Amino acid sequence: MHLERSRTLLQEALEVIPGGVNSPVRAFRAVGGTPPFIERGQGAYLYDVDGNRYLDCIGSWGPLIFGHAHPRVLAAIRDQLEHGTTFGAPTVLEVRLAQEIVEAVPSIEKVRLVSSGTEATMSAIRVARGFTGRNRIVKFEGNYHGHADFLLAKAGSGVATLGLPECAGVPPNVTADTLTLPYNDTKAVRELFAAEGDTIACVILEPVVGNMGCVPPQPGFLETLREVTARHGSVLIFDEVMTGFRLAYGGAQERFGVTPDMTALGKILGGGLPLGAYGGRAEIMDTVAPAGPVYQAGTLSGNPVAVTAGRTLLGLLRENRATVYARLESMGRQIAEGLYAAAAQAGVPVTVNQVGSMVTVFFTEHGPVTDYASARTSSTAQFARWFHAMLEQGIYWPPSQFEAAFLSAVMTDADVEHLLAAAHTAFARCAEERATS
Ligand code: KE4
């Protein structure tokens, strides 16, 4: 596999863009090597500037559940472009998308569209603070909710990937009201709320974590959060930017049968274009300006082109609802079981976590991985070796131990076989390195 043109482009990029990338995890700092510069995507595949083809197991970090350049999505975008790209004024399109979100997501009675997942979570928390009149928020170690200052405490994703102790530039007073608990620690949640529940504005979490690698909620965890927040008048926020429309059409809250007070959305919602949303009970959302006193705004919020892309992708999911989630589930399970078997055959100890079409291989012999502490027992060096062995065989896996892979509905059985065959070779190479190191 040659990457000459990517190497050249990376040098140019480093001259004018911090780290050469517009989002840290893309830089391959956690795994080393040169990130391929991508020229185009088509279906389940990416093609880089050196002519290499990859099976895409990232899908732009979640949005592309039906793969790249889906013809229905492209056609809808082209049609909308003929009418213009943005108006900064109300349109029927955003009303229709809002109606579709209300219909799809159990917790959402009213919704505000924004342009990213960060905006969605940041705004949801401001609304929860405004609605309750309280300041303190609870998040969980290894959960990432975007890069709003007050959320960069023990975050996951790029913060975990880069091993940043905390984030420079965030004044201590800004995170002073951010309490962080271990994920899945029901006892710690109960103790905190018994002692101080009436001071907590909200709890925000990834109902299935993707940002420390895939970590599902233990039985009773979501139900406990629902119980204690209701009892103490705190707002329960599910950050479903990653899980929304992926783990079920109604997201993790539909899959697990636990309805939060508010939900943040992104990724799939935008159909591959910049779009996020936050919503919840009408009495909470009616505090948002201009209906109420909590201010939030955005020049391109509800952008008609992004809304059109998102509505088209949601339409594809609705049309295929009976089959697409079952397909993603069975493919996810087949890949998880196949990865585990391949690692066992090579004698490489791993823990594989999988929920629906989210999968992570943790290179640890100290499983199960149920929280950030157990996730961090993984060998990032072993993961890096495995990652590059997969990449050299044409499998584009997330370049971090602390991220989840995302499967797409356009992957074929042959793609799955290719992935698992590559994994066998990659684990064998890890075993050789272990033996000689
Ligand atoms: P954005 O601002 O990147 O659209 O969304 C932030 C966000 C919020 N909540 C969850 C659960 C998320 O996963 C994200 C963003 N996820 C990362 C991947 N782990 C995006 C990739 C990146 O940062 O480049």
GROMACS .gro file of C-alpha atoms and ligand atoms in nm:
model
  461
    1MET     CA    1   0.000   0.000   0.000
    2HIS     CA    2   0.160   0.329  -0.105
    3LEU     CA    3   0.069   0.665   0.043
    4GLU     CA    4   0.309   0.902  -0.135
    5ARG     CA    5   0.051   1.160  -0.234
    6SER     CA    6  -0.109   1.150   0.112
    7ARG     CA    7   0.236   1.206   0.267
    8THR     CA    8   0.294   1.509   0.045
    9LEU     CA    9  -0.050   1.648   0.119
   10LEU     CA   10   0.002   1.599   0.492
   11GLN     CA   11   0.316   1.813   0.477
   12GLU     CA   12   0.123   2.086   0.297
   13ALA     CA   13  -0.162   2.056   0.544
   14LEU     CA   14   0.072   2.085   0.844
   15GLU     CA   15   0.185   2.425   0.715
   16VAL     CA   16  -0.162   2.577   0.731
   17ILE     CA   17  -0.388   2.359   0.956
   18PRO     CA   18  -0.311   2.266   1.321
   19GLY     CA   19  -0.191   1.906   1.315
   20GLY     CA   20  -0.285   1.898   0.945
   21VAL     CA   21  -0.646   1.809   1.020
   22ASN     CA   22  -0.975   1.975   1.099
   23SER     CA   23  -1.058   1.729   1.375
   24PRO     CA   24  -0.789   1.569   1.594
   25VAL     CA   25  -0.884   1.202   1.569
   26ARG     CA   26  -0.825   1.215   1.190
   27ALA     CA   27  -0.453   1.274   1.242
   28PHE     CA   28  -0.370   0.911   1.335
   29ARG     CA   29  -0.168   1.039   1.633
   30ALA     CA   30  -0.288   0.744   1.844
   31VAL     CA   31  -0.182   0.482   1.588
   32GLY     CA   32   0.103   0.658   1.408
   33GLY     CA   33   0.163   0.668   1.035
   34THR     CA   34   0.016   0.885   0.763
   35PRO     CA   35  -0.360   0.929   0.741
   36PRO     CA   36  -0.479   0.855   0.386
   37PHE     CA   37  -0.621   1.166   0.220
   38ILE     CA   38  -0.957   1.063   0.083
   39GLU     CA   39  -1.060   1.152  -0.270
   40ARG     CA   40  -1.409   1.001  -0.279
   41GLY     CA   41  -1.651   0.762  -0.117
   42GLN     CA   42  -1.887   0.524  -0.293
   43GLY     CA   43  -2.121   0.286  -0.112
   44ALA     CA   44  -1.926   0.098   0.154
   45TYR     CA   45  -1.587   0.213   0.022
   46LEU     CA   46  -1.340   0.499   0.047
   47TYR     CA   47  -1.081   0.577  -0.221
   48ASP     CA   48  -0.769   0.773  -0.129
   49VAL     CA   49  -0.555   1.004  -0.343
   50ASP     CA   50  -0.305   0.723  -0.408
   51GLY     CA   51  -0.569   0.494  -0.554
   52ASN     CA   52  -0.607   0.270  -0.249
   53ARG     CA   53  -0.957   0.136  -0.173
   54TYR     CA   54  -1.083   0.075   0.180
   55LEU     CA   55  -1.390  -0.087   0.335
   56ASP     CA   56  -1.516   0.205   0.544
   57CYS     CA   57  -1.588   0.099   0.904
   58ILE     CA   58  -1.615   0.462   1.025
   59GLY     CA   59  -1.875   0.611   0.791
   60SER     CA   60  -1.757   0.965   0.872
   61TRP     CA   61  -1.787   0.874   1.246
   62GLY     CA   62  -2.147   0.761   1.222
   63PRO     CA   63  -2.359   0.956   0.973
   64LEU     CA   64  -2.331   0.722   0.674
   65ILE     CA   65  -2.553   0.433   0.780
   66PHE     CA   66  -2.642   0.382   0.411
   67GLY     CA   67  -2.287   0.436   0.286
   68HIS     CA   68  -2.129   0.709   0.076
   69ALA     CA   69  -2.299   0.904  -0.203
   70HIS     CA   70  -2.631   0.724  -0.182
   71PRO     CA   71  -2.810   0.806  -0.508
   72ARG     CA   72  -3.134   0.902  -0.334
   73VAL     CA   73  -2.951   1.144  -0.102
   74LEU     CA   74  -2.746   1.300  -0.384
   75ALA     CA   75  -3.054   1.345  -0.604
   76ALA     CA   76  -3.247   1.515  -0.324
   77ILE     CA   77  -2.955   1.750  -0.250
   78ARG     CA   78  -2.919   1.839  -0.620
   79ASP     CA   79  -3.288   1.921  -0.646
   80GLN     CA   80  -3.273   2.144  -0.337
   81LEU     CA   81  -2.962   2.326  -0.460
   82GLU     CA   82  -3.162   2.455  -0.759
   83HIS     CA   83  -3.376   2.652  -0.511
   84GLY     CA   84  -3.079   2.800  -0.325
   85THR     CA   85  -2.868   2.692  -0.030
   86THR     CA   86  -2.974   2.901   0.271
   87PHE     CA   87  -3.229   3.168   0.351
   88GLY     CA   88  -3.196   3.257   0.719
   89ALA     CA   89  -3.574   3.242   0.731
   90PRO     CA   90  -3.836   2.980   0.815
   91THR     CA   91  -3.892   2.706   0.556
   92VAL     CA   92  -4.140   2.423   0.527
   93LEU     CA   93  -3.851   2.176   0.511
   94GLU     CA   94  -3.744   2.231   0.873
   95VAL     CA   95  -4.104   2.200   0.991
   96ARG     CA   96  -4.132   1.865   0.816
   97LEU     CA   97  -3.801   1.741   0.964
   98ALA     CA   98  -3.909   1.856   1.311
   99GLN     CA   99  -4.235   1.664   1.270
  100GLU     CA  100  -4.039   1.353   1.162
  101ILE     CA  101  -3.808   1.381   1.466
  102VAL     CA  102  -4.104   1.422   1.703
  103GLU     CA  103  -4.262   1.116   1.545
  104ALA     CA  104  -3.943   0.909   1.569
  105VAL     CA  105  -3.788   0.994   1.908
  106PRO     CA  106  -3.998   0.904   2.218
  107SER     CA  107  -3.864   1.186   2.439
  108ILE     CA  108  -3.906   1.468   2.187
  109GLU     CA  109  -4.224   1.678   2.179
  110LYS     CA  110  -4.047   1.991   2.049
  111VAL     CA  111  -3.708   2.022   1.881
  112ARG     CA  112  -3.458   2.290   1.773
  113LEU     CA  113  -3.226   2.226   1.478
  114VAL     CA  114  -2.859   2.329   1.502
  115SER     CA  115  -2.546   2.256   1.295
  116SER     CA  116  -2.345   2.006   1.500
  117GLY     CA  117  -2.362   1.758   1.784
  118THR     CA  118  -2.159   1.996   2.001
  119GLU     CA  119  -2.419   2.268   1.955
  120ALA     CA  120  -2.692   2.016   2.034
  121THR     CA  121  -2.549   1.900   2.367
  122MET     CA  122  -2.425   2.245   2.469
  123SER     CA  123  -2.768   2.395   2.408
  124ALA     CA  124  -2.956   2.109   2.577
  125ILE     CA  125  -2.753   2.163   2.894
  126ARG     CA  126  -2.812   2.538   2.890
  127VAL     CA  127  -3.186   2.471   2.857
  128ALA     CA  128  -3.175   2.219   3.144
  129ARG     CA  129  -2.999   2.476   3.362
  130GLY     CA  130  -3.249   2.744   3.263
  131PHE     CA  131  -3.549   2.517   3.319
  132THR     CA  132  -3.434   2.397   3.665
  133GLY     CA  133  -3.258   2.714   3.780
  134ARG     CA  134  -2.971   2.491   3.889
  135ASN     CA  135  -2.605   2.495   3.771
  136ARG     CA  136  -2.448   2.157   3.844
  137ILE     CA  137  -2.434   1.891   3.573
  138VAL     CA  138  -2.336   1.524   3.584
  139LYS     CA  139  -2.148   1.346   3.305
  140PHE     CA  140  -1.960   1.016   3.293
  141GLU     CA  141  -1.592   0.934   3.245
  142GLY     CA  142  -1.514   0.837   2.887
  143ASN     CA  143  -1.831   0.998   2.753
  144TYR     CA  144  -1.775   1.268   2.489
  145HIS     CA  145  -2.044   1.521   2.411
  146GLY     CA  146  -1.856   1.757   2.178
  147HIS     CA  147  -1.610   2.030   2.271
  148ALA     CA  148  -1.813   2.280   2.479
  149ASP     CA  149  -1.581   2.400   2.758
  150PHE     CA  150  -1.787   2.270   3.051
  151LEU     CA  151  -1.806   1.921   2.898
  152LEU     CA  152  -1.430   1.870   2.851
  153ALA     CA  153  -1.389   1.698   3.186
  154LYS     CA  154  -1.269   1.337   3.164
  155ALA     CA  155  -1.414   1.325   2.815
  156GLY     CA  156  -1.377   1.041   2.567
  157SER     CA  157  -1.311   1.038   2.190
  158GLY     CA  158  -1.024   1.265   2.088
  159VAL     CA  159  -0.951   1.371   2.448
  160ALA     CA  160  -0.909   1.004   2.545
  161THR     CA  161  -0.736   0.916   2.218
  162LEU     CA  162  -0.471   1.185   2.266
  163GLY     CA  163  -0.444   1.100   2.637
  164LEU     CA  164  -0.503   1.463   2.729
  165PRO     CA  165  -0.517   1.492   3.112
  166GLU     CA  166  -0.772   1.768   3.070
  167CYS     CA  167  -0.809   2.034   2.804
  168ALA     CA  168  -0.589   2.346   2.806
  169GLY     CA  169  -0.780   2.670   2.769
  170VAL     CA  170  -1.071   2.562   2.986
  171PRO     CA  171  -1.065   2.768   3.309
  172PRO     CA  172  -1.116   2.556   3.624
  173ASN     CA  173  -1.423   2.759   3.720
  174VAL     CA  174  -1.593   2.654   3.397
  175THR     CA  175  -1.582   2.283   3.487
  176ALA     CA  176  -1.636   2.346   3.859
  177ASP     CA  177  -2.006   2.262   3.818
  178THR     CA  178  -1.936   1.953   3.608
  179LEU     CA  179  -1.944   1.638   3.820
  180THR     CA  180  -1.801   1.323   3.660
  181LEU     CA  181  -1.890   0.968   3.767
  182PRO     CA  182  -1.773   0.627   3.643
  183TYR     CA  183  -2.005   0.495   3.368
  184ASN     CA  184  -2.233   0.211   3.477
  185ASP     CA  185  -2.165   0.292   3.845
  186THR     CA  186  -2.524   0.278   3.968
  187LYS     CA  187  -2.412   0.294   4.332
  188ALA     CA  188  -2.221   0.619   4.277
  189VAL     CA  189  -2.525   0.768   4.101
  190ARG     CA  190  -2.757   0.676   4.388
  191GLU     CA  191  -2.513   0.812   4.649
  192LEU     CA  192  -2.467   1.143   4.468
  193PHE     CA  193  -2.839   1.197   4.423
  194ALA     CA  194  -2.923   1.091   4.780
  195ALA     CA  195  -2.683   1.353   4.906
  196GLU     CA  196  -2.717   1.636   4.652
  197GLY     CA  197  -2.984   1.545   4.396
  198ASP     CA  198  -3.179   1.865   4.447
  199THR     CA  199  -2.874   2.069   4.331
  200ILE     CA  200  -2.833   1.881   4.000
  201ALA     CA  201  -2.966   2.052   3.684
  202CYS     CA  202  -2.911   1.755   3.456
  203VAL     CA  203  -2.739   1.429   3.386
  204ILE     CA  204  -2.601   1.379   3.033
  205LEU     CA  205  -2.474   1.049   2.900
  206GLU     CA  206  -2.423   0.840   2.593
  207PRO     CA  207  -2.690   0.568   2.646
  208VAL     CA  208  -2.452   0.337   2.463
  209VAL     CA  209  -2.101   0.480   2.474
  210GLY     CA  210  -1.905   0.504   2.151
  211ASN     CA  211  -1.641   0.750   2.271
  212MET     CA  212  -1.432   0.525   2.494
  213GLY     CA  213  -1.491   0.248   2.247
  214CYS     CA  214  -1.830   0.073   2.246
  215VAL     CA  215  -1.957   0.026   2.603
  216PRO     CA  216  -2.321  -0.071   2.661
  217PRO     CA  217  -2.523   0.025   2.970
  218GLN     CA  218  -2.534  -0.250   3.232
  219PRO     CA  219  -2.885  -0.375   3.319
  220GLY     CA  220  -3.051  -0.122   3.549
  221PHE     CA  221  -2.811   0.168   3.481
  222LEU     CA  222  -3.040   0.369   3.252
  223GLU     CA  223  -3.345   0.282   3.465
  224THR     CA  224  -3.166   0.408   3.780
  225LEU     CA  225  -3.077   0.735   3.610
  226ARG     CA  226  -3.439   0.775   3.502
  227GLU     CA  227  -3.564   0.706   3.856
  228VAL     CA  228  -3.328   0.935   4.051
  229THR     CA  229  -3.348   1.230   3.808
  230ALA     CA  230  -3.729   1.215   3.811
  231ARG     CA  231  -3.732   1.203   4.191
  232HIS     CA  232  -3.504   1.506   4.227
  233GLY     CA  233  -3.637   1.721   3.942
  234SER     CA  234  -3.315   1.690   3.740
  235VAL     CA  235  -3.328   1.675   3.359
  236LEU     CA  236  -3.211   1.344   3.208
  237ILE     CA  237  -3.040   1.407   2.872
  238PHE     CA  238  -2.952   1.124   2.634
  239ASP     CA  239  -2.675   1.226   2.399
  240GLU     CA  240  -2.787   1.025   2.095
  241VAL     CA  241  -2.570   1.209   1.846
  242MET     CA  242  -2.408   0.871   1.771
  243THR     CA  243  -2.684   0.623   1.865
  244GLY     CA  244  -2.983   0.816   1.729
  245PHE     CA  245  -3.141   0.644   1.428
  246ARG     CA  246  -2.851   0.390   1.447
  247LEU     CA  247  -2.937   0.151   1.730
  248ALA     CA  248  -3.308   0.170   1.640
  249TYR     CA  249  -3.506   0.422   1.440
  250GLY     CA  250  -3.601   0.580   1.775
  251GLY     CA  251  -3.245   0.548   1.902
  252ALA     CA  252  -3.114   0.384   2.220
  253GLN     CA  253  -3.416   0.516   2.411
  254GLU     CA  254  -3.642   0.304   2.189
  255ARG     CA  255  -3.406   0.004   2.205
  256PHE     CA  256  -3.372   0.006   2.585
  257GLY     CA  257  -3.722   0.139   2.667
  258VAL     CA  258  -3.598   0.429   2.882
  259THR     CA  259  -3.729   0.775   2.791
  260PRO     CA  260  -3.513   1.074   2.894
  261ASP     CA  261  -3.640   1.432   2.932
  262MET     CA  262  -3.422   1.564   2.649
  263THR     CA  263  -3.223   1.416   2.360
  264ALA     CA  264  -2.934   1.548   2.153
  265LEU     CA  265  -2.905   1.431   1.792
  266GLY     CA  266  -2.660   1.467   1.503
  267LYS     CA  267  -2.463   1.257   1.253
  268ILE     CA  268  -2.726   1.037   1.076
  269LEU     CA  269  -2.980   1.320   1.122
  270GLY     CA  270  -2.782   1.530   0.872
  271GLY     CA  271  -2.749   1.260   0.608
  272GLY     CA  272  -2.379   1.347   0.571
  273LEU     CA  273  -2.423   1.725   0.594
  274PRO     CA  274  -2.380   1.950   0.902
  275LEU     CA  275  -2.694   1.912   1.115
  276GLY     CA  276  -2.773   1.853   1.482
  277ALA     CA  277  -3.078   1.890   1.701
  278TYR     CA  278  -3.187   1.899   2.062
  279GLY     CA  279  -3.537   1.840   2.188
  280GLY     CA  280  -3.750   1.713   2.469
  281ARG     CA  281  -4.069   1.771   2.665
  282ALA     CA  282  -4.261   2.076   2.541
  283GLU     CA  283  -4.258   2.242   2.886
  284ILE     CA  284  -3.876   2.226   2.882
  285MET     CA  285  -3.831   2.332   2.518
  286ASP     CA  286  -4.070   2.625   2.558
  287THR     CA  287  -3.800   2.794   2.767
  288VAL     CA  288  -3.593   2.840   2.447
  289ALA     CA  289  -3.589   3.185   2.283
  290PRO     CA  290  -3.794   3.339   2.141
  291ALA     CA  291  -4.058   3.132   2.324
  292GLY     CA  292  -3.873   3.168   2.653
  293PRO     CA  293  -3.568   3.318   2.825
  294VAL     CA  294  -3.293   3.066   2.730
  295TYR     CA  295  -3.107   3.207   2.431
  296GLN     CA  296  -2.973   2.988   2.148
  297ALA     CA  297  -2.930   3.079   1.783
  298GLY     CA  298  -2.751   2.981   1.460
  299THR     CA  299  -2.702   3.136   1.117
  300LEU     CA  300  -2.732   2.806   0.934
  301SER     CA  301  -2.960   2.625   1.182
  302GLY     CA  302  -3.216   2.423   0.986
  303ASN     CA  303  -3.019   2.471   0.665
  304PRO     CA  304  -3.245   2.356   0.378
  305VAL     CA  305  -2.977   2.152   0.200
  306ALA     CA  306  -2.869   1.969   0.519
  307VAL     CA  307  -3.232   1.921   0.619
  308THR     CA  308  -3.307   1.773   0.277
  309ALA     CA  309  -3.013   1.531   0.304
  310GLY     CA  310  -3.122   1.430   0.655
  311ARG     CA  311  -3.488   1.385   0.563
  312THR     CA  312  -3.387   1.166   0.268
  313LEU     CA  313  -3.170   0.941   0.486
  314LEU     CA  314  -3.438   0.915   0.754
  315GLY     CA  315  -3.683   0.826   0.476
  316LEU     CA  316  -3.456   0.545   0.361
  317LEU     CA  317  -3.442   0.415   0.719
  318ARG     CA  318  -3.821   0.430   0.754
  319GLU     CA  319  -3.878   0.255   0.421
  320ASN     CA  320  -3.636  -0.024   0.522
  321ARG     CA  321  -3.712  -0.022   0.895
  322ALA     CA  322  -3.828  -0.382   0.904
  323THR     CA  323  -3.503  -0.514   0.760
  324VAL     CA  324  -3.220  -0.264   0.799
  325TYR     CA  325  -3.186  -0.280   1.178
  326ALA     CA  326  -3.208  -0.659   1.180
  327ARG     CA  327  -2.937  -0.669   0.911
  328LEU     CA  328  -2.713  -0.431   1.104
  329GLU     CA  329  -2.765  -0.631   1.423
  330SER     CA  330  -2.682  -0.967   1.265
  331MET     CA  331  -2.382  -0.824   1.079
  332GLY     CA  332  -2.261  -0.660   1.400
  333ARG     CA  333  -2.291  -0.986   1.591
  334GLN     CA  334  -2.124  -1.185   1.312
  335ILE     CA  335  -1.830  -0.943   1.303
  336ALA     CA  336  -1.797  -0.931   1.683
  337GLU     CA  337  -1.799  -1.310   1.710
  338GLY     CA  338  -1.562  -1.343   1.414
  339LEU     CA  339  -1.317  -1.092   1.561
  340TYR     CA  340  -1.320  -1.265   1.897
  341ALA     CA  341  -1.263  -1.606   1.733
  342ALA     CA  342  -0.978  -1.471   1.518
  343ALA     CA  343  -0.806  -1.318   1.820
  344ALA     CA  344  -0.847  -1.641   2.018
  345GLN     CA  345  -0.700  -1.842   1.731
  346ALA     CA  346  -0.395  -1.614   1.730
  347GLY     CA  347  -0.368  -1.625   2.109
  348VAL     CA  348  -0.423  -1.248   2.143
  349PRO     CA  349  -0.639  -1.161   2.446
  350VAL     CA  350  -0.917  -0.915   2.357
  351THR     CA  351  -1.261  -0.808   2.474
  352VAL     CA  352  -1.508  -0.731   2.195
  353ASN     CA  353  -1.807  -0.509   2.272
  354GLN     CA  354  -2.091  -0.478   2.021
  355VAL     CA  355  -2.432  -0.317   2.022
  356GLY     CA  356  -2.614  -0.324   1.688
  357SER     CA  357  -2.379  -0.177   1.427
  358MET     CA  358  -2.129  -0.038   1.681
  359VAL     CA  359  -1.824  -0.257   1.751
  360THR     CA  360  -1.495  -0.218   1.940
  361VAL     CA  361  -1.205  -0.461   1.991
  362PHE     CA  362  -1.036  -0.380   2.323
  363PHE     CA  363  -0.681  -0.519   2.340
  364THR     CA  364  -0.705  -0.610   2.707
  365GLU     CA  365  -0.698  -0.935   2.900
  366HIS     CA  366  -0.881  -0.764   3.186
  367GLY     CA  367  -1.234  -0.776   3.041
  368PRO     CA  368  -1.520  -0.714   3.057
  369VAL     CA  369  -1.494  -0.349   2.952
  370THR     CA  370  -1.779  -0.169   3.127
  371ASP     CA  371  -1.633   0.175   3.199
  372TYR     CA  372  -1.343   0.411   3.126
  373ALA     CA  373  -1.106   0.251   3.379
  374SER     CA  374  -1.148  -0.096   3.226
  375ALA     CA  375  -1.129   0.044   2.872
  376ARG     CA  376  -0.794   0.201   2.958
  377THR     CA  377  -0.642  -0.132   3.055
  378SER     CA  378  -0.619  -0.188   2.678
  379SER     CA  379  -0.283  -0.190   2.502
  380THR     CA  380  -0.290   0.104   2.261
  381ALA     CA  381   0.036  -0.027   2.111
  382GLN     CA  382  -0.124  -0.362   2.026
  383PHE     CA  383  -0.428  -0.184   1.890
  384ALA     CA  384  -0.204   0.033   1.667
  385ARG     CA  385  -0.030  -0.272   1.523
  386TRP     CA  386  -0.364  -0.437   1.452
  387PHE     CA  387  -0.508  -0.116   1.306
  388HIS     CA  388  -0.224  -0.079   1.052
  389ALA     CA  389  -0.237  -0.447   0.959
  390MET     CA  390  -0.607  -0.398   0.887
  391LEU     CA  391  -0.548  -0.075   0.693
  392GLU     CA  392  -0.280  -0.240   0.475
  393GLN     CA  393  -0.542  -0.503   0.385
  394GLY     CA  394  -0.797  -0.241   0.290
  395ILE     CA  395  -0.999  -0.216   0.609
  396TYR     CA  396  -1.048   0.139   0.736
  397TRP     CA  397  -1.112   0.088   1.109
  398PRO     CA  398  -1.131   0.384   1.353
  399PRO     CA  399  -0.770   0.502   1.424
  400SER     CA  400  -0.811   0.487   1.802
  401GLN     CA  401  -0.865   0.223   2.067
  402PHE     CA  402  -1.119   0.457   2.224
  403GLU     CA  403  -1.361   0.485   1.932
  404ALA     CA  404  -1.634   0.258   1.797
  405ALA     CA  405  -1.649   0.116   1.447
  406PHE     CA  406  -1.971   0.183   1.256
  407LEU     CA  407  -2.113  -0.068   1.010
  408SER     CA  408  -2.328   0.042   0.717
  409ALA     CA  409  -2.633  -0.122   0.568
  410VAL     CA  410  -2.464  -0.137   0.224
  411MET     CA  411  -2.188  -0.370   0.344
  412THR     CA  412  -2.221  -0.712   0.183
  413ASP     CA  413  -2.149  -1.062   0.311
  414ALA     CA  414  -1.836  -1.053   0.096
  415ASP     CA  415  -1.729  -0.733   0.276
  416VAL     CA  416  -1.777  -0.906   0.612
  417GLU     CA  417  -1.571  -1.202   0.494
  418HIS     CA  418  -1.297  -0.964   0.373
  419LEU     CA  419  -1.299  -0.786   0.711
  420LEU     CA  420  -1.275  -1.110   0.910
  421ALA     CA  421  -1.006  -1.258   0.686
  422ALA     CA  422  -0.802  -0.938   0.728
  423ALA     CA  423  -0.855  -0.958   1.103
  424HIS     CA  424  -0.712  -1.311   1.114
  425THR     CA  425  -0.393  -1.185   0.949
  426ALA     CA  426  -0.381  -0.875   1.168
  427PHE     CA  427  -0.417  -1.071   1.492
  428ALA     CA  428  -0.150  -1.316   1.375
  429ARG     CA  429   0.084  -1.022   1.323
  430CYS     CA  430   0.003  -0.897   1.674
  431ALA     CA  431   0.084  -1.241   1.811
  432GLU     CA  432   0.420  -1.242   1.632
  433GLU     CA  433   0.502  -0.899   1.773
  434ARG     CA  434   0.403  -1.014   2.122
  435ALA     CA  435   0.622  -1.322   2.088
  436THR     CA  436   0.927  -1.123   1.979
  437SER     CA  437   0.880  -0.825   2.211
  438KE4     P1  438  -1.994   1.707   1.659
  438KE4     O1  439  -1.983   1.845   1.721
  438KE4     O2  440  -1.856   1.647   1.627
  438KE4     O3  441  -2.090   1.703   1.540
  438KE4     O4  442  -2.062   1.609   1.766
  438KE4     C1  443  -2.003   1.598   1.893
  438KE4     C2  444  -2.048   1.467   1.956
  438KE4     C3  445  -2.147   1.470   2.052
  438KE4     N1  446  -2.191   1.357   2.110
  438KE4     C4  447  -2.142   1.236   2.074
  438KE4     C5  448  -2.195   1.113   2.140
  438KE4     C6  449  -2.041   1.227   1.975
  438KE4     O5  450  -1.993   1.106   1.940
  438KE4     C7  451  -1.993   1.344   1.914
  438KE4     C8  452  -1.882   1.340   1.810
  438KE4     N2  453  -1.820   1.214   1.789
  438KE4     C9  454  -1.686   1.215   1.737
  438KE4    C10  455  -1.638   1.070   1.722
  438KE4     N3  456  -1.621   1.005   1.843
  438KE4    C11  457  -1.677   1.289   1.606
  438KE4    C12  458  -1.548   1.269   1.532
  438KE4    C13  459  -1.453   1.382   1.551
  438KE4     O6  460  -1.449   1.442   1.662
  438KE4     O7  461  -1.382   1.411   1.453
   0.00000   0.00000   0.00000
